Short mmCIF file of C-alpha atoms in Angstrom, two decimals:
data_model
loop_
_atom_site.label_atom_id
_atom_site.label_comp_id
_atom_site.label_asym_id
_atom_site.label_seq_id
_atom_site.Cartn_x
_atom_site.Cartn_y
_atom_site.Cartn_z
CA UNK V 15 -11.75 -27.16 4.51
CA UNK V 16 -8.56 -25.74 3.04
CA UNK V 17 -5.71 -25.50 5.50
CA UNK V 18 -3.92 -22.23 6.14
CA UNK V 19 -1.64 -20.38 8.55
CA UNK V 20 -2.59 -16.82 9.52
CA UNK V 21 -1.28 -14.36 12.09
CA UNK V 22 -1.80 -10.99 13.68
CA UNK V 23 0.09 -8.84 16.17
CA UNK V 24 -1.48 -6.81 18.99
CA UNK V 25 0.43 -4.17 20.96
CA UNK V 26 -0.79 -4.54 24.54
CA UNK V 27 1.12 -1.46 25.71
CA UNK V 28 -0.91 0.76 23.35
CA UNK V 29 -4.06 -1.33 23.32
CA UNK V 30 -4.18 -1.53 19.52
CA UNK V 31 -3.07 -3.62 16.55
CA UNK V 32 0.64 -3.46 15.70
CA UNK V 33 0.93 -2.30 12.10
CA UNK V 34 4.11 -2.42 10.05
CA UNK V 35 5.68 -5.41 11.82
CA UNK V 36 7.96 -7.43 9.54
CA UNK V 37 6.97 -11.12 9.63
CA UNK V 38 9.06 -13.97 8.18
CA UNK V 39 7.84 -17.53 7.62
CA UNK V 40 10.32 -20.43 7.72
CA UNK V 41 10.10 -24.22 7.47
CA UNK V 42 12.37 -26.16 9.86
CA UNK V 43 13.87 -29.25 8.24
CA UNK V 44 14.55 -32.58 9.89
CA UNK V 45 18.23 -31.55 9.99
CA UNK V 46 17.17 -28.41 11.93
CA UNK V 47 18.07 -26.22 8.93
CA UNK V 48 15.71 -23.40 7.99
CA UNK V 49 14.04 -22.96 4.62
CA UNK V 50 12.87 -19.40 4.01
CA UNK V 51 9.28 -19.18 2.73
CA UNK V 52 8.19 -15.53 2.72
CA UNK V 53 8.17 -12.08 4.29
CA UNK V 54 5.20 -9.81 4.85
CA UNK V 55 4.20 -6.81 6.95
CA UNK V 56 1.22 -6.45 9.22
CA UNK V 57 -1.48 -4.05 8.03
CA UNK V 58 -3.35 -1.36 10.03
CA UNK V 59 -5.36 -4.12 11.72
CA UNK V 60 -2.15 -5.90 12.79
CA UNK V 61 -2.82 -8.74 10.33
CA UNK V 62 -0.95 -10.00 7.30
CA UNK V 63 -3.20 -9.50 4.25
CA UNK V 64 -2.85 -13.09 3.07
CA UNK V 65 -2.23 -16.50 4.66
CA UNK V 66 1.40 -17.28 5.38
CA UNK V 67 0.74 -20.82 4.09
CA UNK V 68 -2.32 -22.33 2.45
CA UNK V 69 -3.63 -25.08 0.23
CA UNK V 70 -1.04 -27.46 -1.17
CA UNK V 71 1.77 -25.50 0.53
CA UNK V 72 0.40 -26.73 3.86
CA UNK V 73 2.45 -29.76 4.81
CA UNK V 74 3.04 -31.59 8.06
CA UNK V 75 6.14 -30.38 9.80
CA UNK V 76 7.74 -27.75 11.99
CA UNK V 77 7.53 -24.08 11.06
CA UNK V 78 8.73 -20.82 12.55
CA UNK V 79 7.29 -17.34 12.27
CA UNK V 80 9.76 -14.57 13.14
CA UNK V 81 8.23 -11.30 14.26
CA UNK V 82 10.64 -8.34 14.04
CA UNK V 83 9.16 -6.33 16.90
CA UNK V 84 12.33 -4.37 17.77
CA UNK V 85 11.94 -2.23 14.64
CA UNK V 86 8.28 -1.70 15.52
CA UNK V 87 9.14 -0.52 19.05
CA UNK V 88 11.90 1.79 17.76
CA UNK V 89 9.48 3.34 15.28
CA UNK V 90 6.92 3.97 18.05
CA UNK V 91 9.44 5.19 20.64
CA UNK V 92 8.53 2.46 23.15
CA UNK V 93 11.99 1.04 23.84
CA UNK V 94 13.06 0.06 27.33
CA UNK V 95 16.54 1.57 27.38
CA UNK V 96 19.04 2.05 24.57
CA UNK V 97 18.24 -1.30 22.95
CA UNK V 98 14.91 -3.02 22.60
CA UNK V 99 14.54 -5.89 25.08
CA UNK V 100 12.70 -7.83 22.37
CA UNK V 101 14.09 -7.68 18.87
CA UNK V 102 13.02 -10.74 16.90
CA UNK V 103 10.42 -13.04 18.45
CA UNK V 104 10.50 -16.56 16.95
CA UNK V 105 7.40 -18.70 17.34
CA UNK V 106 8.07 -22.33 16.38
CA UNK V 107 5.06 -24.60 15.97
CA UNK V 108 4.05 -27.86 14.36
CA UNK V 109 1.48 -28.61 11.70
CA UNK V 110 0.03 -32.09 12.08
CA UNK V 111 -3.28 -31.51 10.27
CA UNK V 112 -2.62 -29.68 6.97
CA UNK V 113 -6.33 -29.27 6.26
CA UNK V 114 -6.80 -27.22 9.46
CA UNK V 115 -6.54 -23.50 10.15
CA UNK V 116 -3.54 -22.54 12.27
CA UNK V 117 -3.87 -18.98 13.56
CA UNK V 118 -0.75 -17.75 15.39
CA UNK V 119 -1.37 -14.40 17.10
CA UNK V 120 1.36 -12.52 18.93
CA UNK V 121 0.59 -10.18 21.84
CA UNK V 122 3.49 -7.81 22.48
CA UNK V 123 4.67 -5.12 24.86
CA UNK V 124 8.18 -3.68 25.20
CA UNK V 125 8.94 -6.10 28.05
CA UNK V 126 7.29 -9.34 26.98
CA UNK V 127 5.09 -11.32 24.63
CA UNK V 128 2.55 -14.12 24.52
CA UNK V 129 1.17 -16.39 21.83
CA UNK V 130 -1.40 -19.15 21.48
CA UNK V 131 -3.18 -21.17 18.82
CA UNK V 132 -6.11 -19.02 17.84
CA UNK V 133 -9.05 -19.65 15.57
#
């Protein structure tokens, strides 16, 4: 099995995938400094078209996916007040088995979010 990291974003307030969400992937170093890896946007199904990490780029360590949901909410007119309550949602997670699939979904609404390790 080839290891990979995938993601998708679901808008619970609309009951549909969140398309057009900017996603950034970062590696967190032992000195707690961030190494930028890539940016991508979610497609019409709320998924990024390719793995965020895969194959020999999968290494043990700490990673962070940043979901820029504030722009998404502004675009869809679903702000709570003048400013979006959620702007950038960071999800920090560890990879201990590089040959495994790490699926990191994000469930969003204007007032909150949830995540879990999916399959």
